[in-house]
Coordinates of C-alpha atoms in Angstrom, one line a residue:
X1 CA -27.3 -15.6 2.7
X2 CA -26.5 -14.7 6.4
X3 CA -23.4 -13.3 7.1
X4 CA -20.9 -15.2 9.3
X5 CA -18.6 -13.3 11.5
X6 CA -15.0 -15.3 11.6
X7 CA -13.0 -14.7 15.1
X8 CA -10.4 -13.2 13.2
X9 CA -9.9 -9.4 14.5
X10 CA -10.5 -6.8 11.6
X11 CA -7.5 -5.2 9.4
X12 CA -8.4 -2.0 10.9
X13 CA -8.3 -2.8 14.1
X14 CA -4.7 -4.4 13.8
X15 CA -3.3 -1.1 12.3
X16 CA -4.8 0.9 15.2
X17 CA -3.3 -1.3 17.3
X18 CA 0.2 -0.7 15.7
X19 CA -0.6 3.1 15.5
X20 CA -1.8 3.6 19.1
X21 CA 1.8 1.6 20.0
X22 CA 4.5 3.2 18.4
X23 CA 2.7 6.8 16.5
X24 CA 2.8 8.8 19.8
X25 CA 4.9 7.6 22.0
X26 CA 4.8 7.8 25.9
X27 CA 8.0 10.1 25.7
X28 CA 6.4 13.0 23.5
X29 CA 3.6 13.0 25.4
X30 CA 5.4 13.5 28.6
X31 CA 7.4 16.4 27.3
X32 CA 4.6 17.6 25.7
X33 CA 2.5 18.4 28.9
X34 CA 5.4 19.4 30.7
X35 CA 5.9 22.0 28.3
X36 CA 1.9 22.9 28.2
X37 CA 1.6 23.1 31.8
X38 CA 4.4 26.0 31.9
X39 CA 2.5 27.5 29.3
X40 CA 5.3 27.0 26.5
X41 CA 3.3 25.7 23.6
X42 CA 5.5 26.5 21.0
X43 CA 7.7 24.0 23.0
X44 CA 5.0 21.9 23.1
X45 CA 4.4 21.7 19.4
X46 CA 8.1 21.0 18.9
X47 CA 8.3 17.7 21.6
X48 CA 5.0 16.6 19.7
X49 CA 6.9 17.2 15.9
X50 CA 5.0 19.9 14.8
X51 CA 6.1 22.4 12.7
X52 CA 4.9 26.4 13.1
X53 CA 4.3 28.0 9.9
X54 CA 2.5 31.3 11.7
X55 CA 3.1 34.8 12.4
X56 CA 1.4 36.3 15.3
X57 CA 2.6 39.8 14.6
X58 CA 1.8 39.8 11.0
X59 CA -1.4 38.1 12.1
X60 CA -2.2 41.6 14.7
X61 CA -1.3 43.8 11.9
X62 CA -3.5 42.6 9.5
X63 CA -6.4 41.5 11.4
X64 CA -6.4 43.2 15.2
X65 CA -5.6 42.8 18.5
X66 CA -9.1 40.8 19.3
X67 CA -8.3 37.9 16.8
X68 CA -4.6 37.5 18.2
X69 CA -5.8 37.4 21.6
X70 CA -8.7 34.7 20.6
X71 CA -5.4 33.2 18.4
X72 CA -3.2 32.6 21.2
X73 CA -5.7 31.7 23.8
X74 CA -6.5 28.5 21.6
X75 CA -2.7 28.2 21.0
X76 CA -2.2 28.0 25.0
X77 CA -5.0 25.1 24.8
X78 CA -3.8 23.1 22.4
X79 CA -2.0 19.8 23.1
X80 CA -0.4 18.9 20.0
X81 CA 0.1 15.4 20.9
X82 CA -3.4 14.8 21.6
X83 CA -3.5 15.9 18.1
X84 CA -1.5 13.9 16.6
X85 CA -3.3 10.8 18.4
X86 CA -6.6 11.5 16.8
X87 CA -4.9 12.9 13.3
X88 CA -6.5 11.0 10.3
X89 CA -4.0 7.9 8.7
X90 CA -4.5 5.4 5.9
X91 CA -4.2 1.7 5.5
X92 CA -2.0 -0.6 6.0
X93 CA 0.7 1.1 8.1
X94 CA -1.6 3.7 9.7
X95 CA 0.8 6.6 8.5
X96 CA -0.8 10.6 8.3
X97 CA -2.6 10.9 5.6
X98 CA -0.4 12.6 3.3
X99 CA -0.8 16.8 1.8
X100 CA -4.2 17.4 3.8
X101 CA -5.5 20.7 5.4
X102 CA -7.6 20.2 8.5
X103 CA -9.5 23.3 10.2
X104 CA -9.5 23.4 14.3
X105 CA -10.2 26.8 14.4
X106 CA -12.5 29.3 12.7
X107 CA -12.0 33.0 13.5
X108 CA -14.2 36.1 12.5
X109 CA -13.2 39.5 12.6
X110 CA -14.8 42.9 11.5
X111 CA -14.4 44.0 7.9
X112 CA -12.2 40.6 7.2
X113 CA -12.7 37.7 5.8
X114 CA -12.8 34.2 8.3
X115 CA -9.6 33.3 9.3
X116 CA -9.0 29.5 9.7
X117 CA -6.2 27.8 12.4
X118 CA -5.0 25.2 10.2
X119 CA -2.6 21.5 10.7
X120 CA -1.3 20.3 8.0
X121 CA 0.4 17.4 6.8
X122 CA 3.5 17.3 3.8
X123 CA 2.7 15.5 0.4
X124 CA 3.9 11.7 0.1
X125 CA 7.5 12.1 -0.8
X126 CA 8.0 14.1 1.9
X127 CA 6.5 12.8 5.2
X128 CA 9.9 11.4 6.7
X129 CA 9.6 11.9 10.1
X130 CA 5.6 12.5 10.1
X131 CA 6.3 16.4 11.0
X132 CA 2.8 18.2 11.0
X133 CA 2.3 21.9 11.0
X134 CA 0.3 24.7 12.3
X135 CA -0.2 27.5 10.4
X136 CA -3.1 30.3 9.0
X137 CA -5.2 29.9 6.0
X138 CA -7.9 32.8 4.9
X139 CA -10.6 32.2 3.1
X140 CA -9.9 35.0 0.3
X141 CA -6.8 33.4 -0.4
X142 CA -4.4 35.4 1.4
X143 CA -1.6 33.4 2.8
X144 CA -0.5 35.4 6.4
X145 CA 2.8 33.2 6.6
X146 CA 4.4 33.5 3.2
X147 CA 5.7 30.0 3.2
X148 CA 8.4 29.0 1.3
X149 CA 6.8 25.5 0.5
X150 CA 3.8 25.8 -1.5
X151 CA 1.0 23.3 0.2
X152 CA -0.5 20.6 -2.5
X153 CA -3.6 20.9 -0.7
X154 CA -4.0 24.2 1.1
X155 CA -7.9 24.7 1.4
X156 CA -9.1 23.3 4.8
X157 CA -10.6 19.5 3.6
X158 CA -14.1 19.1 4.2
X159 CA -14.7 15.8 5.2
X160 CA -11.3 16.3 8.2
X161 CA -12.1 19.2 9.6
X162 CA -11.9 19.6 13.7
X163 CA -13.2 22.7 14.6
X164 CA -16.5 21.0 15.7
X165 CA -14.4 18.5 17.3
X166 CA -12.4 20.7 19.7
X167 CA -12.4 17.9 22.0
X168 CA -9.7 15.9 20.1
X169 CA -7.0 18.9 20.1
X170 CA -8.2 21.6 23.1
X171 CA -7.1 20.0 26.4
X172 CA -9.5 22.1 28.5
X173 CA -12.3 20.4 26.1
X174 CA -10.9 17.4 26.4
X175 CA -13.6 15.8 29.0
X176 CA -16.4 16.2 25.7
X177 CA -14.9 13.0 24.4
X178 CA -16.7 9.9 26.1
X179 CA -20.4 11.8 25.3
X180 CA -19.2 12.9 21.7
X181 CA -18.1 9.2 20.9
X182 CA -20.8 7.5 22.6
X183 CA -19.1 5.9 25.1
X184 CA -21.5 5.4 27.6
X185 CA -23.8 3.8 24.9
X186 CA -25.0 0.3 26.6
X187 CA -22.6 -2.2 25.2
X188 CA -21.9 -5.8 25.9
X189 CA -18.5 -7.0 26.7
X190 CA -16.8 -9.1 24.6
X191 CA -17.1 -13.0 25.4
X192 CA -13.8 -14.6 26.4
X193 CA -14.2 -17.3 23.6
X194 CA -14.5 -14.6 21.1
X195 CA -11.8 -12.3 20.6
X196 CA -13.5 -9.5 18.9
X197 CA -17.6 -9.1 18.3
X198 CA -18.5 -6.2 16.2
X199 CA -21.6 -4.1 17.2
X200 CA -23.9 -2.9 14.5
X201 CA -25.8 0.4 15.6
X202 CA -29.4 0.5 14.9
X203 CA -30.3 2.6 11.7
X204 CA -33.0 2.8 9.2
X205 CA -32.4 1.0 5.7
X206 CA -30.5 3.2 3.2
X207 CA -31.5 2.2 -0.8
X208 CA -28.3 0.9 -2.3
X209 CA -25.9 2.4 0.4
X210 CA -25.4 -1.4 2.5
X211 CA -21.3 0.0 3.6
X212 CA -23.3 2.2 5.7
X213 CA -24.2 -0.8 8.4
X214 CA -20.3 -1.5 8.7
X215 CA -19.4 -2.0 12.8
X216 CA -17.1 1.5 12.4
X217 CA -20.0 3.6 11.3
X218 CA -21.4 5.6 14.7
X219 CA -24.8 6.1 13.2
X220 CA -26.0 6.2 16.5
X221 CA -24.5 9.8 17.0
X222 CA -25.0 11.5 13.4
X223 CA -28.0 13.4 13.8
X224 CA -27.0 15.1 17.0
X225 CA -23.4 15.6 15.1
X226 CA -25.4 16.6 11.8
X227 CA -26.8 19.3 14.0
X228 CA -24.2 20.7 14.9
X229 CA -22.8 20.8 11.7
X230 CA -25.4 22.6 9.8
X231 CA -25.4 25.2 12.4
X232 CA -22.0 26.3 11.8
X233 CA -23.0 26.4 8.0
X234 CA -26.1 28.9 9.3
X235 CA -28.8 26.5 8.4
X236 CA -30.7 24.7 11.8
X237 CA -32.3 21.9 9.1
X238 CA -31.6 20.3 5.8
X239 CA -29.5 17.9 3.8
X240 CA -26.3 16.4 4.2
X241 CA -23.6 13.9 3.0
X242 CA -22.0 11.2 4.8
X243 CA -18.9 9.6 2.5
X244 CA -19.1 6.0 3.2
X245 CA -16.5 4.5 0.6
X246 CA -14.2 6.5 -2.7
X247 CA -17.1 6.6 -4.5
X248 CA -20.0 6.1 -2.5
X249 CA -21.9 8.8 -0.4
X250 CA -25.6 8.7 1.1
X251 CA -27.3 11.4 1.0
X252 CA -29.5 11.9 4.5
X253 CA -32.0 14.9 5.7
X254 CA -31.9 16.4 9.4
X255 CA -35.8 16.4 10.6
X256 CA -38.0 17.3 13.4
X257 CA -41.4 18.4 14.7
X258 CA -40.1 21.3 16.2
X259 CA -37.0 22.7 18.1
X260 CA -38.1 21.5 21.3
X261 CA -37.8 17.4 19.6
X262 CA -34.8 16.1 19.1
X263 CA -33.6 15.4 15.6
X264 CA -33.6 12.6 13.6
X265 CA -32.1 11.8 9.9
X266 CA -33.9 9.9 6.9
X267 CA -32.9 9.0 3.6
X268 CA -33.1 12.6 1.1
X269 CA -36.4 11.7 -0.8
X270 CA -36.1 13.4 -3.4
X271 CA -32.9 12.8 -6.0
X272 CA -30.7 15.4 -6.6
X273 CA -28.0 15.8 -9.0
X274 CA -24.3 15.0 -9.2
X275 CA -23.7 18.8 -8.4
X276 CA -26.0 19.6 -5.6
X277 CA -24.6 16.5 -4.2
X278 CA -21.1 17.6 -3.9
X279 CA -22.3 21.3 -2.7
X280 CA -24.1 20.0 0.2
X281 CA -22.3 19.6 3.7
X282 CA -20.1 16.9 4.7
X283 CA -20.3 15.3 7.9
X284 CA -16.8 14.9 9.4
X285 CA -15.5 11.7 9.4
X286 CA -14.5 12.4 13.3
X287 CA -18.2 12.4 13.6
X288 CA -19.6 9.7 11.3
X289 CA -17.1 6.9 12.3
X290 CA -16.6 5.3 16.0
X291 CA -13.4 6.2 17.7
X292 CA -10.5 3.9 17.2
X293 CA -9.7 4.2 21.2
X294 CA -13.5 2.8 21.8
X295 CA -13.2 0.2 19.2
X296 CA -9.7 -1.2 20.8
X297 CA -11.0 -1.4 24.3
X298 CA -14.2 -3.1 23.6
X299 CA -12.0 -5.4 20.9
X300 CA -9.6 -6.1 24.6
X301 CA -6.6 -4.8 22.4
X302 CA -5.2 -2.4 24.1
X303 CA -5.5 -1.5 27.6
X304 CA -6.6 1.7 29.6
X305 CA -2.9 2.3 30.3
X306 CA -1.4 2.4 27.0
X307 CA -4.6 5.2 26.0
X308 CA -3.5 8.8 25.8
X309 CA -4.1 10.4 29.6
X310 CA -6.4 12.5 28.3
X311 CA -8.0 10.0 26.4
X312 CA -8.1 7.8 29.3
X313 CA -9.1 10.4 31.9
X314 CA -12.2 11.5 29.8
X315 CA -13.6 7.9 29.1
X316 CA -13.0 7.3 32.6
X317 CA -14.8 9.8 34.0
X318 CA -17.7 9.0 31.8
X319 CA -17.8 5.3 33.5
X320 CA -17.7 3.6 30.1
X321 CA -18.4 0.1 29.8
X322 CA -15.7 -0.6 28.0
X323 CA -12.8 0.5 30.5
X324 CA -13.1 -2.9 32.1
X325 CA -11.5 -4.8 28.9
X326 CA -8.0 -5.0 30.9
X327 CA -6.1 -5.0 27.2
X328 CA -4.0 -7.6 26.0
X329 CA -2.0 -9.6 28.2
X330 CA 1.7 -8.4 28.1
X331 CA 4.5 -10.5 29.3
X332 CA 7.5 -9.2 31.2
X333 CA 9.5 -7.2 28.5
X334 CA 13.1 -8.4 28.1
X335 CA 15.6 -6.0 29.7
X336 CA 18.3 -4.7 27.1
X337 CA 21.4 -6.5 29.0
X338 CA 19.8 -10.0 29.0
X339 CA 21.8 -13.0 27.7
X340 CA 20.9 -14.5 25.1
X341 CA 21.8 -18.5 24.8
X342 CA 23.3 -20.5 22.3
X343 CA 23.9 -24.2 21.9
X344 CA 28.1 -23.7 20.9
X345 CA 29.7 -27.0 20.5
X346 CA 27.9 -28.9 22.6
X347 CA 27.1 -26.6 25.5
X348 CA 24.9 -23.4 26.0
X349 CA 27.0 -20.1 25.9
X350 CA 25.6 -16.9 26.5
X351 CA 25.6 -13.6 24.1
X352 CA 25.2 -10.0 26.3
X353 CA 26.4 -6.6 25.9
X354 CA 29.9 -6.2 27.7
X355 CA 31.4 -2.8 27.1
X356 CA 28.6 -1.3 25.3
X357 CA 29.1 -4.2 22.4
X358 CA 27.3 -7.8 22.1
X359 CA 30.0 -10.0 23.0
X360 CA 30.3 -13.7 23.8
X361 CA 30.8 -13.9 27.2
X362 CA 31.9 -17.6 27.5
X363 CA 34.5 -17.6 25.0
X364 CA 38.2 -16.1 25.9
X365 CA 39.0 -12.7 24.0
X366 CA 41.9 -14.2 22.3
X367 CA 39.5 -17.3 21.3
X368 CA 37.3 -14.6 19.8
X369 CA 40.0 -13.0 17.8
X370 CA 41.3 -16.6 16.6
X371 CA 37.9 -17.4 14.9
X372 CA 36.9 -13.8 13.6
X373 CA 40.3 -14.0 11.7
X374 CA 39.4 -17.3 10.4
X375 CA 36.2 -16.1 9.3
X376 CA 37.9 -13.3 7.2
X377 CA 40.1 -16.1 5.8
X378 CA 36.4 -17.9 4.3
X379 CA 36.8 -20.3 7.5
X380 CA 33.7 -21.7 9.5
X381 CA 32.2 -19.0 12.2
X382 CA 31.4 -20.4 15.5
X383 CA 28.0 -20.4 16.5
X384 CA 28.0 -17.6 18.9
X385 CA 29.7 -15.3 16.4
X386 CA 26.6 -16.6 14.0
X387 CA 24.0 -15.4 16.3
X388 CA 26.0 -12.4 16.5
X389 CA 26.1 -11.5 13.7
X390 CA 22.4 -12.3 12.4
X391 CA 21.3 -10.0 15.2
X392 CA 23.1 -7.2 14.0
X393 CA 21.9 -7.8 10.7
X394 CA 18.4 -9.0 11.2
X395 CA 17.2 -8.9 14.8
X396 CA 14.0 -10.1 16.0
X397 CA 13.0 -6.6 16.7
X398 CA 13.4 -5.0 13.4
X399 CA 9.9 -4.9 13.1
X400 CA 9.5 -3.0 15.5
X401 CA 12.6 -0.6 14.5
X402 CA 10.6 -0.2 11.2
X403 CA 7.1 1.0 12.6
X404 CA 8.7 3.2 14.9
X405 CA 11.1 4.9 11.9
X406 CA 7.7 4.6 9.6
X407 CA 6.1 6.8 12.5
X408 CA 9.0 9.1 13.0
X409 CA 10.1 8.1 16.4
X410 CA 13.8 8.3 15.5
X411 CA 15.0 8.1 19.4
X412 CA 12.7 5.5 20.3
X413 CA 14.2 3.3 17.3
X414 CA 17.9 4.3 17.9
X415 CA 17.2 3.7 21.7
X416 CA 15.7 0.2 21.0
X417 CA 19.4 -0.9 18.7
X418 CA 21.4 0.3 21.6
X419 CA 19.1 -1.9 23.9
X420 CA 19.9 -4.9 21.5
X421 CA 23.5 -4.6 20.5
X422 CA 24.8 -2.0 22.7
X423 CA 25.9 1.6 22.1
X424 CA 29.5 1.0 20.7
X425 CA 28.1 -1.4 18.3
X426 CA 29.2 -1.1 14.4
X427 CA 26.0 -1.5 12.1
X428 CA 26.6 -4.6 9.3
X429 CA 25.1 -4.7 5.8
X430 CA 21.3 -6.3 6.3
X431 CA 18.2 -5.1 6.4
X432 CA 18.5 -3.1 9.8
X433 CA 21.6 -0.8 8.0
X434 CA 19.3 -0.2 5.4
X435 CA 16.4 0.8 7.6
X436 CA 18.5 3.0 9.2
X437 CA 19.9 4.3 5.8
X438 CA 16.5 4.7 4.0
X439 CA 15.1 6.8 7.1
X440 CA 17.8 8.8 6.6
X441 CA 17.7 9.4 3.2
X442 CA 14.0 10.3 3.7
X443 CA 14.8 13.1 6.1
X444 CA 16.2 14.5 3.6
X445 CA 13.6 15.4 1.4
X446 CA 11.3 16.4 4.0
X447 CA 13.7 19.2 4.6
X448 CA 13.9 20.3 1.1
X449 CA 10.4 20.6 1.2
X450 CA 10.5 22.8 4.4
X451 CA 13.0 24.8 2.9
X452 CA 11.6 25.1 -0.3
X453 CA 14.9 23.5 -1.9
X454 CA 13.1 21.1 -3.9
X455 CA 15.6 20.3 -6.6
X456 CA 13.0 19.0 -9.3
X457 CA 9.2 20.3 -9.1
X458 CA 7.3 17.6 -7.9
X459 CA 4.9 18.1 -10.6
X460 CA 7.6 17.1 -13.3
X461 CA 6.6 13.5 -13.1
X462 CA 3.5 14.0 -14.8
X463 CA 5.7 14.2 -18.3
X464 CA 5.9 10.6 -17.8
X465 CA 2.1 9.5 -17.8
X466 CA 1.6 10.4 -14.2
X467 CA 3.5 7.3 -12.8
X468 CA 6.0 9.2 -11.0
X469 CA 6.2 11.9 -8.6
X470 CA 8.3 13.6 -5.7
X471 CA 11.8 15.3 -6.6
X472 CA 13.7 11.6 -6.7
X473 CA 11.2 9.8 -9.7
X474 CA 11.8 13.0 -12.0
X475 CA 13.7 12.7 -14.8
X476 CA 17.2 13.7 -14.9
X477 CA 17.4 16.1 -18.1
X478 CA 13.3 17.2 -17.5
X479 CA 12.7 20.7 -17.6
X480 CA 9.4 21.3 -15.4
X481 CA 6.6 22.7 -17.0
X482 CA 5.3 25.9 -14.7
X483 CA 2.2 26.4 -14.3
X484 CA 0.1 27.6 -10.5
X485 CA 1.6 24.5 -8.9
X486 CA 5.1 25.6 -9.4
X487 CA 6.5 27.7 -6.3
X488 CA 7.0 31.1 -6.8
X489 CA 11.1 30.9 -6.0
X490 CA 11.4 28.2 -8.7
X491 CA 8.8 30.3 -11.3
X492 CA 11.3 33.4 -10.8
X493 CA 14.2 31.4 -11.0
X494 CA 13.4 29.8 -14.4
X495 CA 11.9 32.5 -16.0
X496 CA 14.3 35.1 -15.5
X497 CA 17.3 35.9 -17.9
X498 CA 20.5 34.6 -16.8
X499 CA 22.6 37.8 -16.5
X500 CA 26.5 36.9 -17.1
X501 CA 28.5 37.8 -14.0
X502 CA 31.6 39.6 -16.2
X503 CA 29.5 42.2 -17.7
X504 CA 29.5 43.6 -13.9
X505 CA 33.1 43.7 -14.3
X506 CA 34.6 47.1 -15.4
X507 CA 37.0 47.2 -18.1
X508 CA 40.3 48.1 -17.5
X509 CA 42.5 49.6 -20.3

């Protein structure tokens, strides 16, 4: 049966729409590169929400001058919001994907084992805020920083890793992008009667593997990307994996005639076993998929403005096909002091913000204080006190307030309720307050994480069948089993011998 492709535009799509809206912001990225360009990247990192879990003196006494030096350089490169824009997330609400290790940078040194640059991202319970952070992971399992929040995940992943991908974090490398994606790949433009038309790239027929031919697959690029990988793991030909679903993987083989031919992949011909499988390299998932930013514009979803600069600059210069989708078409946006209009007994009244509150305008103050009084008493409420208060309970843009909390942009949410009912405004009980509250509360646990406060091991909620997890879903009166997952403060703290304070006490006759 021949597969019919509905206008509809893909789930995927819709959540990187959402993500490249309201993830990174045009106010981190500004600060950002301001801070960059004065050479201040630990400033950077903090406008971009990044945590930094490293040491560079402990780092020169341990491994050399020579590594520190090749440290910071890369450090001075990095552009931690560009970072964050090409960061893996997960369906439906495009958050990071939760307790993963990614690798940017790989660093060898005499007599010392390879020394990794490392981003990070905090387990589930704890992502309030979507704080990411840099710090050093070795490969004989020496940890340079000492943290005191044990990492779920601390070995660099091997399906995200972005130290073949410099491109997506190292500004100066940032122009590698359009080539690396396949930008400049001849591709038609969608129709105007058809919102989105997915492209299938031309690849020979994998046995049993039919996710592979999925419109988000770059097969185009993978054998020049397969290359490179299996050079960095010191072998110039062989077999490799490509993850194409949770339990599905095809297994391919980099050939040629010789190194003067370019490479191409086949199906492995041989089977191999489960284990062999498993051991074989992965190819990165920044390599094996098409980049959301090319998929948007040749969708017309988003426009070239609303692209990261760098990201726009670099597909730009390339003269991609697909910079002449001119995005969605955006209306004027409403300015935060418009009035809104309600039908009030007969006529139209008007709503603004006077004062920094939202106020009826056409009604007198002592009017205004007649019928909130009544409404206290169980009385009817005028109309324009209705309107008021359903916006300050549930406004039109609280979806928007939600994706931005979701994504950590707590300044870009607050600045958008001040916008809609004024600074002075006093929050009522719906579901904005409890938007508010909840992203709150959240922060809260991310700290204790940071801090290594976690009240409750995480871990504890496996006593209940493995339904429950993160400090809050413990059980009040559980004692946590320790075991290697527990940190080492909590380990020490349980398993010492309370010692009774008044034995320090000296007796007095």
């Amino acid at each position: 049966m021949a597969h019919h492709f509905a206008n509809r535009i893909p789930a995927h799509l819709l959540m990187w729409q959402r993500v490249r809206e309201y993830a990174v912001p045009p106010s981190m990225i500004e600060t950002a590169t301001a801070r960059r360009a004065v050479g201040d990247w630990a400033g950077a990192c903090a406008a971009a929400r990044v945590d930094i879990d490293l040491d560079l003196r402990a780092v020169r006494d341990r491994h050399g001058t020579d590594l520190v030096t090749r440290l910071r350089a890369d450090l001075r490169r990095l552009a931690p919001d560009l970072l964050r824009w090409h960061m893996p997330r997960i369906a439906p609400d495009g958050r990071l994907r939760a307790g993963l290790t990614i690798s940017l940078a790989r660093y060898r040194s005499s007599g010392a084992m390879p020394l990794h640059l490392v981003v990070r991202t905090p387990p589930a319970w704890a992502d309030a805020g979507q704080w990411i952070s840099l710090a050093l992971w070795e490969e004989s399992g020496y940890d340079p920083g000492r943290l005191p929040h044990p990492h779920p995940h601390p070995h660099p992943n091997r399906r995200f890793r972005l130290d073949l991908h410099r491109h997506l974090w190292d500004c100066e490398r940032s122009g590698e992008l359009a080539w690396r994606c396949g930008a400049g790949e001849a591709s038609s433009l969608v129709p105007p009667d058809r919102p989105y038309a997915p492209a299938r790239p031309d690849m020979p027929d994998l046995p049993d593997r039919p996710a592979v031919h999925d419109y988000s697959w770059g097969s185009a690029s993978w054998a020049a990307e397969a290359e490179l990988l299996l050079q960095a793991e010191g072998c110039p030909r062989g077999a490799f994996t490509v993850r194409l679903g949770t339990r599905s993987r095809a297994v391919l083989e980099l050939v040629a005639p010789d190194d003067s031919h370019a490479p191409t992949f086949r199906p492995l011909r041989e089977t191999l076993p489960p284990q062999e499988v498993a051991a074989l390299p992965v190819l990165p998932d920044a390599a094996a998929r098409v980049l959301p930013d090319l998929e948007l514009l040749r969708a017309g979803l988003v426009a070239t403005d609303r692209l990261h600069p760098l990201v726009a600059t670099a597909l730009a210069a390339f003269g991609s096909a697909a910079l002449s989708s001119s995005g969605p078409a955006t209306g004027p946006a409403s300015r935060p002091g418009d009035p809104h209009r309600v039908e009030c007994r007969g006529e139209v009244h008007r709503i603004a913000l006077r004062d920094g509150t939202l106020t009826a305008i056409d009604h007198d103050p002592a009017q205004l204080r007649r019928e909130e009084l009544l409404v206290a008493l169980g009385g009817p409420a005028l109309p324009c006190l209705r309107a008021i208060d359903e916006v300050h309970r549930d406004p039109e843009a609280l979806p928007a307030v939600r994706e931005r909390l979701g994504h950590g942009d707590i300044a870009g949410a607050l600045a958008v309720v001040e916008g809609l009912l004024g600074p002075g405004a006093v929050l009522r009980d719906g579901p904005l307050r409890e938007e508010l509250e909840s992203a709150a509360a959240r922060r809260i646990d991310h700290g204790l994480f940071r801090s290594g406060l976690v009240a409750v091991h995480p871990g504890a909620g496996s006593a209940a069948g493995g339904k429950a997890s993160g400090p809050r879903h413990a059980g009040a009166g559980h004692r946590p089993r320790l075991d290697r997952r527990t940190p080492p403060a909590m380990r020490l703290k349980q398993s010492g011998r309370a010692r009774p304070r008044t034995g320090l006490i000296p007796r007095t006759s």
